[in-house]
Short mmCIF file of C-alpha atoms in Angstrom, two decimals:
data_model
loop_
_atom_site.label_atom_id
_atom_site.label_comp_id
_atom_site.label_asym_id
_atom_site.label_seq_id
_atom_site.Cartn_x
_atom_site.Cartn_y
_atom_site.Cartn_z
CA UNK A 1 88.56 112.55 89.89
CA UNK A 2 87.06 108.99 90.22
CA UNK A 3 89.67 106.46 92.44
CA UNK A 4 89.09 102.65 93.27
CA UNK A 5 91.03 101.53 96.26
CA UNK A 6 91.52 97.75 96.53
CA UNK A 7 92.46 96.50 99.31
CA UNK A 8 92.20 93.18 101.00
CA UNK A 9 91.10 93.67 104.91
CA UNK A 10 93.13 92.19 107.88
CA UNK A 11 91.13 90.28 110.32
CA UNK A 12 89.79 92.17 112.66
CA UNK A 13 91.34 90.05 115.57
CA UNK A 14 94.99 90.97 114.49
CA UNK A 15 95.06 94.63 115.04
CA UNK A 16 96.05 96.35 111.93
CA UNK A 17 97.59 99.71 111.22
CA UNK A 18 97.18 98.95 107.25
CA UNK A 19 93.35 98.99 108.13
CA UNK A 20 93.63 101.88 109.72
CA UNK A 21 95.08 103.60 107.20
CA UNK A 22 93.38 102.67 104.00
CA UNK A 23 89.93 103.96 106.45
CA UNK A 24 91.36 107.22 107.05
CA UNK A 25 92.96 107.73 103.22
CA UNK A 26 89.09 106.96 101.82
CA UNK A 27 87.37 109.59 104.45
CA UNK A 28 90.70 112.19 103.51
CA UNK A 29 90.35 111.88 99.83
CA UNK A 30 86.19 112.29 100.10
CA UNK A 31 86.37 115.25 102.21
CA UNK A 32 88.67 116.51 99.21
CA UNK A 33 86.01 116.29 96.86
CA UNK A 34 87.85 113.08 95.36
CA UNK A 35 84.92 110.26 94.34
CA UNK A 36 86.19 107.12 95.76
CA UNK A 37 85.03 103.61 95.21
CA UNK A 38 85.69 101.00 97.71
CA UNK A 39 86.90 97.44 96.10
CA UNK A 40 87.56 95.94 99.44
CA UNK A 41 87.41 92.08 100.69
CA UNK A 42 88.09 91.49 104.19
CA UNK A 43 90.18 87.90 105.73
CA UNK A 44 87.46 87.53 108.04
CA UNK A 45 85.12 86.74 105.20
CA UNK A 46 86.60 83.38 104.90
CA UNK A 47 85.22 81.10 107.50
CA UNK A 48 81.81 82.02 105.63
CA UNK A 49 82.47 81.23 102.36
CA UNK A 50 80.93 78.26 100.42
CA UNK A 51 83.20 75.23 100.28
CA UNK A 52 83.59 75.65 96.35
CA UNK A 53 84.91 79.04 97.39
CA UNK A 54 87.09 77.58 100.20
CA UNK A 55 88.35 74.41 97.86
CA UNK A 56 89.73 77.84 95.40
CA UNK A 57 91.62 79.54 98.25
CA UNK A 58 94.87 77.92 97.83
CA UNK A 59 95.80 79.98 94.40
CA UNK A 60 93.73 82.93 95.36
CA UNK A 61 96.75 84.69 95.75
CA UNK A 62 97.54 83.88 92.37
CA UNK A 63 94.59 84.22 90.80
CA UNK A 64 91.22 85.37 92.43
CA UNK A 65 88.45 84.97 89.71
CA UNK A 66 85.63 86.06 91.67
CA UNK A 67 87.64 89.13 92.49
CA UNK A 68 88.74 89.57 89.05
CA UNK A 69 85.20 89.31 87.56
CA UNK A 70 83.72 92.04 90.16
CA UNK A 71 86.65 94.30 89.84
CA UNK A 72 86.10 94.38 85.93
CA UNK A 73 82.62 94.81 86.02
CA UNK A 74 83.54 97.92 88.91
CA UNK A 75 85.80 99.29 86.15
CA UNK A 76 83.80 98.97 82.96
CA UNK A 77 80.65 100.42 84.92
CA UNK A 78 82.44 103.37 86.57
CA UNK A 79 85.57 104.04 84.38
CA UNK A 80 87.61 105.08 87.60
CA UNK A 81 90.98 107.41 86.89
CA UNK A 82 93.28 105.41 88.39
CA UNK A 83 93.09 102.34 90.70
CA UNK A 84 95.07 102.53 94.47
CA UNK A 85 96.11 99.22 95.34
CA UNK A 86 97.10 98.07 98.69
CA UNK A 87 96.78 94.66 100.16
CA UNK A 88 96.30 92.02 97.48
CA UNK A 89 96.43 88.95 100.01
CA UNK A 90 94.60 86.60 99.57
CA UNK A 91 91.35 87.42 98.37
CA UNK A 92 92.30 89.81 95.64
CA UNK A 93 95.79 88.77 94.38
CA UNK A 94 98.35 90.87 92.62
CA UNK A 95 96.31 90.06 89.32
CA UNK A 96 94.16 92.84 89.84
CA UNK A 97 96.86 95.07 88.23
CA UNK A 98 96.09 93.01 85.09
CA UNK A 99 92.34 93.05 85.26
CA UNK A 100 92.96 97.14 86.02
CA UNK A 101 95.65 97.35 82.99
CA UNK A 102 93.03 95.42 80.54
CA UNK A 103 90.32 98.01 80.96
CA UNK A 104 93.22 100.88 80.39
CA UNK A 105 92.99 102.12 83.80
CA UNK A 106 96.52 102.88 85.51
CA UNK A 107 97.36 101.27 88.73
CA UNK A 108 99.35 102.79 91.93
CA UNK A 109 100.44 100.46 94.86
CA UNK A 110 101.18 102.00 98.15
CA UNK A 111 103.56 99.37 99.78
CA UNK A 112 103.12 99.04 103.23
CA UNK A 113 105.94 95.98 103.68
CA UNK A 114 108.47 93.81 102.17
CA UNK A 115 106.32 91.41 100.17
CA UNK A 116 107.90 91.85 96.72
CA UNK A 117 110.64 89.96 97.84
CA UNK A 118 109.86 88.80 101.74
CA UNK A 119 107.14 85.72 101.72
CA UNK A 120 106.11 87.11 105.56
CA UNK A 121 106.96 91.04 104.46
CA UNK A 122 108.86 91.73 107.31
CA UNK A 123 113.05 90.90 106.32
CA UNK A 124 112.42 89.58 109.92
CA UNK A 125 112.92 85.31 111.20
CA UNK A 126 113.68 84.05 114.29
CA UNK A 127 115.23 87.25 116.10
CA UNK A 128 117.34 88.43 113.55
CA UNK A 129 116.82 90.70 110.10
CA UNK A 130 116.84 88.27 107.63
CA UNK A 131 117.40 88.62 103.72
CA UNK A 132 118.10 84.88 102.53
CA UNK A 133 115.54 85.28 99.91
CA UNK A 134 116.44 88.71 98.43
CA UNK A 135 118.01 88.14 94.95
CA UNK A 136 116.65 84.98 94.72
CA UNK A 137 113.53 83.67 91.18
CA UNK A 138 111.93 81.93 93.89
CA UNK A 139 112.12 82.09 97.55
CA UNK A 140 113.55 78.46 98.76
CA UNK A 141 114.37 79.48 101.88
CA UNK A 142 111.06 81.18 103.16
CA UNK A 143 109.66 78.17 102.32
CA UNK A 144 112.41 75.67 104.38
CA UNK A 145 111.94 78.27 107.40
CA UNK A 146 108.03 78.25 106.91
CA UNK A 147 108.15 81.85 106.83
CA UNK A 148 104.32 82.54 105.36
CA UNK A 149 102.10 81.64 108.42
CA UNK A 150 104.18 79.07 109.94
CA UNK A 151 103.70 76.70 107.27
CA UNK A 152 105.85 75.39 104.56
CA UNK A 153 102.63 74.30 102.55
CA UNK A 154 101.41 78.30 102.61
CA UNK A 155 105.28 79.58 102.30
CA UNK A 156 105.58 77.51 99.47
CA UNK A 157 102.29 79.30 97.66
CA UNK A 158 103.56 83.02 98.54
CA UNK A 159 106.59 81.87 97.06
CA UNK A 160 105.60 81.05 93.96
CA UNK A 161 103.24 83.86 93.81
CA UNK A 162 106.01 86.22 94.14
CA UNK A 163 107.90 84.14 91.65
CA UNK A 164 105.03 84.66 89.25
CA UNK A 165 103.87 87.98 89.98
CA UNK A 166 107.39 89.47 89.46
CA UNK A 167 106.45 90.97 85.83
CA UNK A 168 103.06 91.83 87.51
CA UNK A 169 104.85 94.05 89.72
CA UNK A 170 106.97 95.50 87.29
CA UNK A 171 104.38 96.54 85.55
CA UNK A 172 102.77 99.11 88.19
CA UNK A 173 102.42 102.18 87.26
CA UNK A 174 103.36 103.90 90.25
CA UNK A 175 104.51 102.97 93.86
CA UNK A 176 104.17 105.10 96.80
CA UNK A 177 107.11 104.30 99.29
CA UNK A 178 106.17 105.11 102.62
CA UNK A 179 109.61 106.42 103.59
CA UNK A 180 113.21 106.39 101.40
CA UNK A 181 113.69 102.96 103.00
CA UNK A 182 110.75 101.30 100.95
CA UNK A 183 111.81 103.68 97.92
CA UNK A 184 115.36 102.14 98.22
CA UNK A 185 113.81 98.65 98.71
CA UNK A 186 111.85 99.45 95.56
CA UNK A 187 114.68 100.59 93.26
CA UNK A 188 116.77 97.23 94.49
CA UNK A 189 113.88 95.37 93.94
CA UNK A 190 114.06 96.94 89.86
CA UNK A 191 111.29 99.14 89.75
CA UNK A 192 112.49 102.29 87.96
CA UNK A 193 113.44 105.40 89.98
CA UNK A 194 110.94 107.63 87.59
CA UNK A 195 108.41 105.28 89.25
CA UNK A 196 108.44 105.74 92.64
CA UNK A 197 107.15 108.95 95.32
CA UNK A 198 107.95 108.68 98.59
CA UNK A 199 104.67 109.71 100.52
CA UNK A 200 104.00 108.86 103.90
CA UNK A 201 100.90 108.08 105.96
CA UNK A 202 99.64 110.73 107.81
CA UNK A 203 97.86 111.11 111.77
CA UNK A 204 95.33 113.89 112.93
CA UNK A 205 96.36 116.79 114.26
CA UNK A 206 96.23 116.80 118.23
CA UNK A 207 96.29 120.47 118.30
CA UNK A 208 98.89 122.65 120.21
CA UNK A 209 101.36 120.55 121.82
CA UNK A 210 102.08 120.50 125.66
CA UNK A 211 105.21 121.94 127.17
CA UNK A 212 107.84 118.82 127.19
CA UNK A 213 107.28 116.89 130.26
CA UNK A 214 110.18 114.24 131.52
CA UNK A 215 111.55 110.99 130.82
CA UNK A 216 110.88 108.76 128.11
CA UNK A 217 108.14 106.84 126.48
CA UNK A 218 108.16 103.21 124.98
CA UNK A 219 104.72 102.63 123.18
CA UNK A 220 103.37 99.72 120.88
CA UNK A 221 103.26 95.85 120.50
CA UNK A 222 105.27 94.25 123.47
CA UNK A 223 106.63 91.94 120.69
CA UNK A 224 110.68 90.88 119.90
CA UNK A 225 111.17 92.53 116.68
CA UNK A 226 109.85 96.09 118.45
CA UNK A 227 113.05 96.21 120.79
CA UNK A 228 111.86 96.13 124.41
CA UNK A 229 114.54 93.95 125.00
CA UNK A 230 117.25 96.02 123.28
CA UNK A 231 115.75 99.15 125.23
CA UNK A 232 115.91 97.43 128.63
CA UNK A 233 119.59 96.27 128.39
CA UNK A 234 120.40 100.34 127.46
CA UNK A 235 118.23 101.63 130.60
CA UNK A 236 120.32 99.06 133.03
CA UNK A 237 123.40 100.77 131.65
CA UNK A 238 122.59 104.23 133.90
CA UNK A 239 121.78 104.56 137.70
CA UNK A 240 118.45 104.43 139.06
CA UNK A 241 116.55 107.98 138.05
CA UNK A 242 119.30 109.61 136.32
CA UNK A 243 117.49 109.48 133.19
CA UNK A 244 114.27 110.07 134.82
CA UNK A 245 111.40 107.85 134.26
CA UNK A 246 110.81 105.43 131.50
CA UNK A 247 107.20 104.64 130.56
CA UNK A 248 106.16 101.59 128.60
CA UNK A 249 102.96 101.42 127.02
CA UNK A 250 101.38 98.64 124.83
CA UNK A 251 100.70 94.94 125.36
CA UNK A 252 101.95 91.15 123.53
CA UNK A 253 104.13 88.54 124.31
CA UNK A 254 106.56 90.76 126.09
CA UNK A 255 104.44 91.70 128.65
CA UNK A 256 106.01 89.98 131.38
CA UNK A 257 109.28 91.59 130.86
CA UNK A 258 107.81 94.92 131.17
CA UNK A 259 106.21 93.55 134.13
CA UNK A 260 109.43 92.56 135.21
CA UNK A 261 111.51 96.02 134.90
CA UNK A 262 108.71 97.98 136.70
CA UNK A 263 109.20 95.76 139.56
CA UNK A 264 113.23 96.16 139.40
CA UNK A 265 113.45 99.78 139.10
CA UNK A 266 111.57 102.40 139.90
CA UNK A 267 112.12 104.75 137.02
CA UNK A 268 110.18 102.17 135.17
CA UNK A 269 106.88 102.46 134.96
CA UNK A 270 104.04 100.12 132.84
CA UNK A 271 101.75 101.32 131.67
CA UNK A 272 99.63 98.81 130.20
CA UNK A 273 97.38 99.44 126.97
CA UNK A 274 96.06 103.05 126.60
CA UNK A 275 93.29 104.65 125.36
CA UNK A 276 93.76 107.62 122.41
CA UNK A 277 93.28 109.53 125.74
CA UNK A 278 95.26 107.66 127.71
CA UNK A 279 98.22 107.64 124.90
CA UNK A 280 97.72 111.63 124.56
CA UNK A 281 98.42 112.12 128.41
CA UNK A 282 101.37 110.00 127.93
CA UNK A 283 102.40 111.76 125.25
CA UNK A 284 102.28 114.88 127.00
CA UNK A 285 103.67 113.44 130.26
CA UNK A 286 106.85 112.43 128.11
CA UNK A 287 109.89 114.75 126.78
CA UNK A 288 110.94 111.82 124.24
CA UNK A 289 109.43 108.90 122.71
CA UNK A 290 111.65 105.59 121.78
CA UNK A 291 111.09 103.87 118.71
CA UNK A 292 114.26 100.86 119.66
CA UNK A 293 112.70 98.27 116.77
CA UNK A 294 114.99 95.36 115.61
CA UNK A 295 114.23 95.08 112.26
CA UNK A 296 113.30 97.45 109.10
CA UNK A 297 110.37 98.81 110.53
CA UNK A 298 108.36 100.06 107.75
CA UNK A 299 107.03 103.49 109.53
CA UNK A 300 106.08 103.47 112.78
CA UNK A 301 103.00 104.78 113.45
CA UNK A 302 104.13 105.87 116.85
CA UNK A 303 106.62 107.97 115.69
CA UNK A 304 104.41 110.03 113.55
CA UNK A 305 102.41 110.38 116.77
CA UNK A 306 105.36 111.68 118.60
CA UNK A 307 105.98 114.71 115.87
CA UNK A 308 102.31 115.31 115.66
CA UNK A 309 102.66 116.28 120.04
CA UNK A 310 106.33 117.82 120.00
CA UNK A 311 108.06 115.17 121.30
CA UNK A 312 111.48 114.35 119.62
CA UNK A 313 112.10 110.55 118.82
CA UNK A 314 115.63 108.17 119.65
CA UNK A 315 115.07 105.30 117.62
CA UNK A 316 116.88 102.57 115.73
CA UNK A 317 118.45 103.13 112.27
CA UNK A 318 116.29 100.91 110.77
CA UNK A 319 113.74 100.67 108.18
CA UNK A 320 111.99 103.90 107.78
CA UNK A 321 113.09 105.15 111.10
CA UNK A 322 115.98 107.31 110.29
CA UNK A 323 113.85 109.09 107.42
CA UNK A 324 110.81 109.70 109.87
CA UNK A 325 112.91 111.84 111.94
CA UNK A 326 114.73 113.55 109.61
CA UNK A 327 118.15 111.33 109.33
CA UNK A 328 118.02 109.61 105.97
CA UNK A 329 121.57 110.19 104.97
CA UNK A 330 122.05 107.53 101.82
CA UNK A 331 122.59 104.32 102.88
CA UNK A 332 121.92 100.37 101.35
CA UNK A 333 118.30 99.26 100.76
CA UNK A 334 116.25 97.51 103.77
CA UNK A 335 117.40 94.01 103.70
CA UNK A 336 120.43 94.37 101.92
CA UNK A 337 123.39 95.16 104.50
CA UNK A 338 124.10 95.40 108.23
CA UNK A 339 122.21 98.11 110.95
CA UNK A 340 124.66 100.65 111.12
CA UNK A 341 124.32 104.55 111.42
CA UNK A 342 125.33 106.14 108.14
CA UNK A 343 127.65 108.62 110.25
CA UNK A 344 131.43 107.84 110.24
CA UNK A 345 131.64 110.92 112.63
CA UNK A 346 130.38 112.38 115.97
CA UNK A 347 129.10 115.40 116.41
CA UNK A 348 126.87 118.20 113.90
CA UNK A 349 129.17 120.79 114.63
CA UNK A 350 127.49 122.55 117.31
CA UNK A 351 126.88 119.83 120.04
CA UNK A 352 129.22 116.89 120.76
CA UNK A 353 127.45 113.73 120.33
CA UNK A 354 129.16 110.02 120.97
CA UNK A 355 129.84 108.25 118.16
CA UNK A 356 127.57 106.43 116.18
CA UNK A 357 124.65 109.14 117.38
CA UNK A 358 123.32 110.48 114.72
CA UNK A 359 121.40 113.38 114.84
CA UNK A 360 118.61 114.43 112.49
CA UNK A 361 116.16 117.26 112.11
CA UNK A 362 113.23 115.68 114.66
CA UNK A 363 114.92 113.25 117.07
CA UNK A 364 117.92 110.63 116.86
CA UNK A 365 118.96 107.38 115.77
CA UNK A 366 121.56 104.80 116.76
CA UNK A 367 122.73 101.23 115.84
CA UNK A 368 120.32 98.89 117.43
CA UNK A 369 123.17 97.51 120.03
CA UNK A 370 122.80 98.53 124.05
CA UNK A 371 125.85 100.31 124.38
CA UNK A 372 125.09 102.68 121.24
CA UNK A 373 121.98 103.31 122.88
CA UNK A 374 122.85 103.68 126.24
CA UNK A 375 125.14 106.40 125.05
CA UNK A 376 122.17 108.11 123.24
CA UNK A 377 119.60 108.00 125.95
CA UNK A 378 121.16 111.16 128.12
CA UNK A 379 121.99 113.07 124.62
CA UNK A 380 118.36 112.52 123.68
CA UNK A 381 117.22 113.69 127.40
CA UNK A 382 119.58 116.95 127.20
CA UNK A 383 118.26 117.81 123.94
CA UNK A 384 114.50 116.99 124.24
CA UNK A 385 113.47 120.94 124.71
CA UNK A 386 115.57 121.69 121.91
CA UNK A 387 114.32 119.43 119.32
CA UNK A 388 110.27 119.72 120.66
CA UNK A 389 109.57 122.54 118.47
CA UNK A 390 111.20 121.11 115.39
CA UNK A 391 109.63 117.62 115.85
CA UNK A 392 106.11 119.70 115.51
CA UNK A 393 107.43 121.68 112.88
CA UNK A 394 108.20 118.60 111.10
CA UNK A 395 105.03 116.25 111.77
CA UNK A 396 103.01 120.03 109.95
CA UNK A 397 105.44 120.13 106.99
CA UNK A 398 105.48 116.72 106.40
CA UNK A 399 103.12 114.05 107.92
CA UNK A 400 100.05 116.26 108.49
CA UNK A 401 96.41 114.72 106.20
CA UNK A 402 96.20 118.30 104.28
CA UNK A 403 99.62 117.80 103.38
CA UNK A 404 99.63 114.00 102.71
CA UNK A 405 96.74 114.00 101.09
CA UNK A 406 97.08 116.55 98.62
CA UNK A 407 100.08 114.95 97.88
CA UNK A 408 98.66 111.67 97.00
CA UNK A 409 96.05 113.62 95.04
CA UNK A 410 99.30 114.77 92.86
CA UNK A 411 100.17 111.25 92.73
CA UNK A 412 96.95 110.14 91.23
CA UNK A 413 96.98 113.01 88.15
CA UNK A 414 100.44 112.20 87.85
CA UNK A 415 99.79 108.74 87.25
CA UNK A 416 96.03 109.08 85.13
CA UNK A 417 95.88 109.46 81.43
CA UNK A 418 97.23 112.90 80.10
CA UNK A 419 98.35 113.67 84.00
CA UNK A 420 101.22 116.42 84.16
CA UNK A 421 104.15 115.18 85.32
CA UNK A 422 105.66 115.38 89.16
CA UNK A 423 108.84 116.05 90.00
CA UNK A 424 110.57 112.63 89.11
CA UNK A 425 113.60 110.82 91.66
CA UNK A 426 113.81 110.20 95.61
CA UNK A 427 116.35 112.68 95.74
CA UNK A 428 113.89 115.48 94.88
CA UNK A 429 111.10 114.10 97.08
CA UNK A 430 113.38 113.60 100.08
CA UNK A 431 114.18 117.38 99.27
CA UNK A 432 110.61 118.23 100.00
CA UNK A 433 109.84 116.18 103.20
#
């Protein structure tokens, strides 16, 4: 099997878990035996390019000849199978599923955010989830709020790409959702349900995890819409130790109020930024790991993590939270209705939980308000031991590269020329996650 993956490069100086990623699906797919060619551009070409080049950037997410021309000549020369797409923006642009559909070759998009609809991807503006554009031929208010960069001129241009791209996208051949949240996003969004797998990224195996160790672990960007905050106001609710310690790990504009806690209480502890040694230790160091984010976090890489070492996760019901840890009870798509758990009752019926707890097979999630969590944070501690072997057992069913990338190997003779067909819904591939 022969496999282009496009994908436009983040700059190296904003940290990039899509990078990341898209590196470690190429080396998984070629140690499968799977030929892959690389069509990648990268942001941080741009302060090099000739000013011609430069003077075209503007409607490069529209249209990006250069990228058009090479890509063709790619396909005609190689005659790949099928071509992964996954960042188009802004050297490639969505037209690439045109230039891919000319030369007969079938086209799958992993989505990684909100960008069909979103101008900044994230359903995320000034604190709060936002969905003002959802619905909506062209996105007026992204580009009022400057949502695209911080400017209205740039806002206005992912705008109208969207605007004009909307048949583009709607004419993929098939998306991989990362979680059911994205899937759900997807099917709002008017892609066809026959369309879309849920398949989600995968980590390497850390081996045999470590016997559950104590307290609680807070790890990634110290940034608003990752729920420091949120967590903070929960941990003030209980006495000083009763919960045991709470590490935070990570660095960003929240720094100082980590800074801050650690000096107030001593069953806070920061950590700074860690190593992948330093963030094992934690790991092990930890019996649960917090995932408290604000908005519809697409899948937290983090929480993956957490399975991969035995360590249940509390986290928001957000995004793709609830479906990482085994809660994805049917709810409304990302974007489209208020952060509530989709449990009307407390409880599993073996262990009394508060209400609006909800329990699922590798961790927990709440509303993202400070008294729901509060009330979680001592369930999730008197449950940790309980749930440790499950969260592994899930992380080797589920998220683990054999298993994701055979997977996506399905996905790509499902979607090639004469490909059997997969088992077709969400509500089948939720079944097998």
């Amino acid at each position: 099997m022969r496999i282009v993956v496009a994908h436009n490069r983040y700059r190296e100086a904003q940290p990039s878990g899509e990078n990341t990623i898209v590196d470690a699906e190429i080396a998984q797919l070629t140690a499968a035996g799977v030929e892959v060619l690389p069509f990648l551009r990268s942001s941080d070409e741009i302060p090099a390019m000739s000013k011609p080049a430069k003077a075209l950037l503007p409607i490069s997410p529209i249209w990006a000849p250069k990228a058009q021309h090479d890509l063709d000549r790619l396909l005609a020369e190689h005659r790949p199978d099928v071509l992964h797409l996954h960042n188009p923006y802004p050297l490639l642009s969505p037209w690439v599923v045109r230039t891919a559909h000319k030369r007969g070759v079938p086209v799958v998009q992993t989505v990684h955010n909100y960008r069909q609809v979103c101008s900044s991807g994230l359903y995320f503006r000034d604190g709060v989830i936002c969905q003002d554009c959802r619905g909506r031929a062209l996105g007026v208010p992204a580009i009022v709020h400057r949502c695209y960069r911080g400017s209205r001129a740039q806002s206005a241009l992912m705008a109208t790409t969207l605007a004009v791209h909307r048949p583009t996208w709607k004419s993929v051949d098939r998306y991989i959702a990362l979680t059911t949240a994205v899937a759900d996003h997807l099917c709002d969004y008017g892609i066809p349900d026959e369309r879309i797998v849920v398949k989600p990224n995968a980590v390497p195996d850390p081996g045999t995890p470590a016997p559950p160790g104590d307290g609680f672990l807070f790890m990634g960007r110290l940034s608003p819409e990752k729920g420091l905050d949120l967590l903070l106001a929960a941990w003030r609710r209980h006495p000083v130790g009763s919960l045991g310690p709470l590490r935070i790990a990570g660095d960003g504009e929240l720094r100082p109020l980590a800074e801050a806690a650690a000096a107030e209480r001593p069953d806070v502890v920061y950590l700074g930024q860690l190593d992948r040694a330093g963030v094992r230790a934690t790991l092990a160091e930890s019996a649960v790991v917090l995932a408290t984010s604000t908005w519809h976090d697409v899948l937290p890489t983090v929480i993956i993590e957490a399975l991969a070492s035995g360590r249940p996760v509390l986290g928001t019901a957000l995004g793709g939270i609830p479906y990482l840890v085994g809660a994805d009870d049917p709810r409304e798509p990302a974007g489209t209705g208020p952060a509530e758990v989709a449990t009307a009752a407390p409880g599993d019926g073996h262990v009394s939980l508060p209400t609006g707890v909800q329990r699922g097979e590798a961790g927990w999630v709440v509303a993202p308000d400070p008294e729901a969590l509060a009330a979680a944070l001592p369930v999730a501690r008197a449950g940790a031991a309980t749930l440790a072997p499950a969260a592994r057992t899930r992380y080797e069913r589920t998220f683990h590269p054999d298993v994701v990338t055979k997977r996506l190997i399905d996905i790509y003779t499902d979607a090639a020329p004469h490909g059997p067909p997969l088992t077709s819904g969400r509500a089948a591939l939720r079944r097998r996650s």
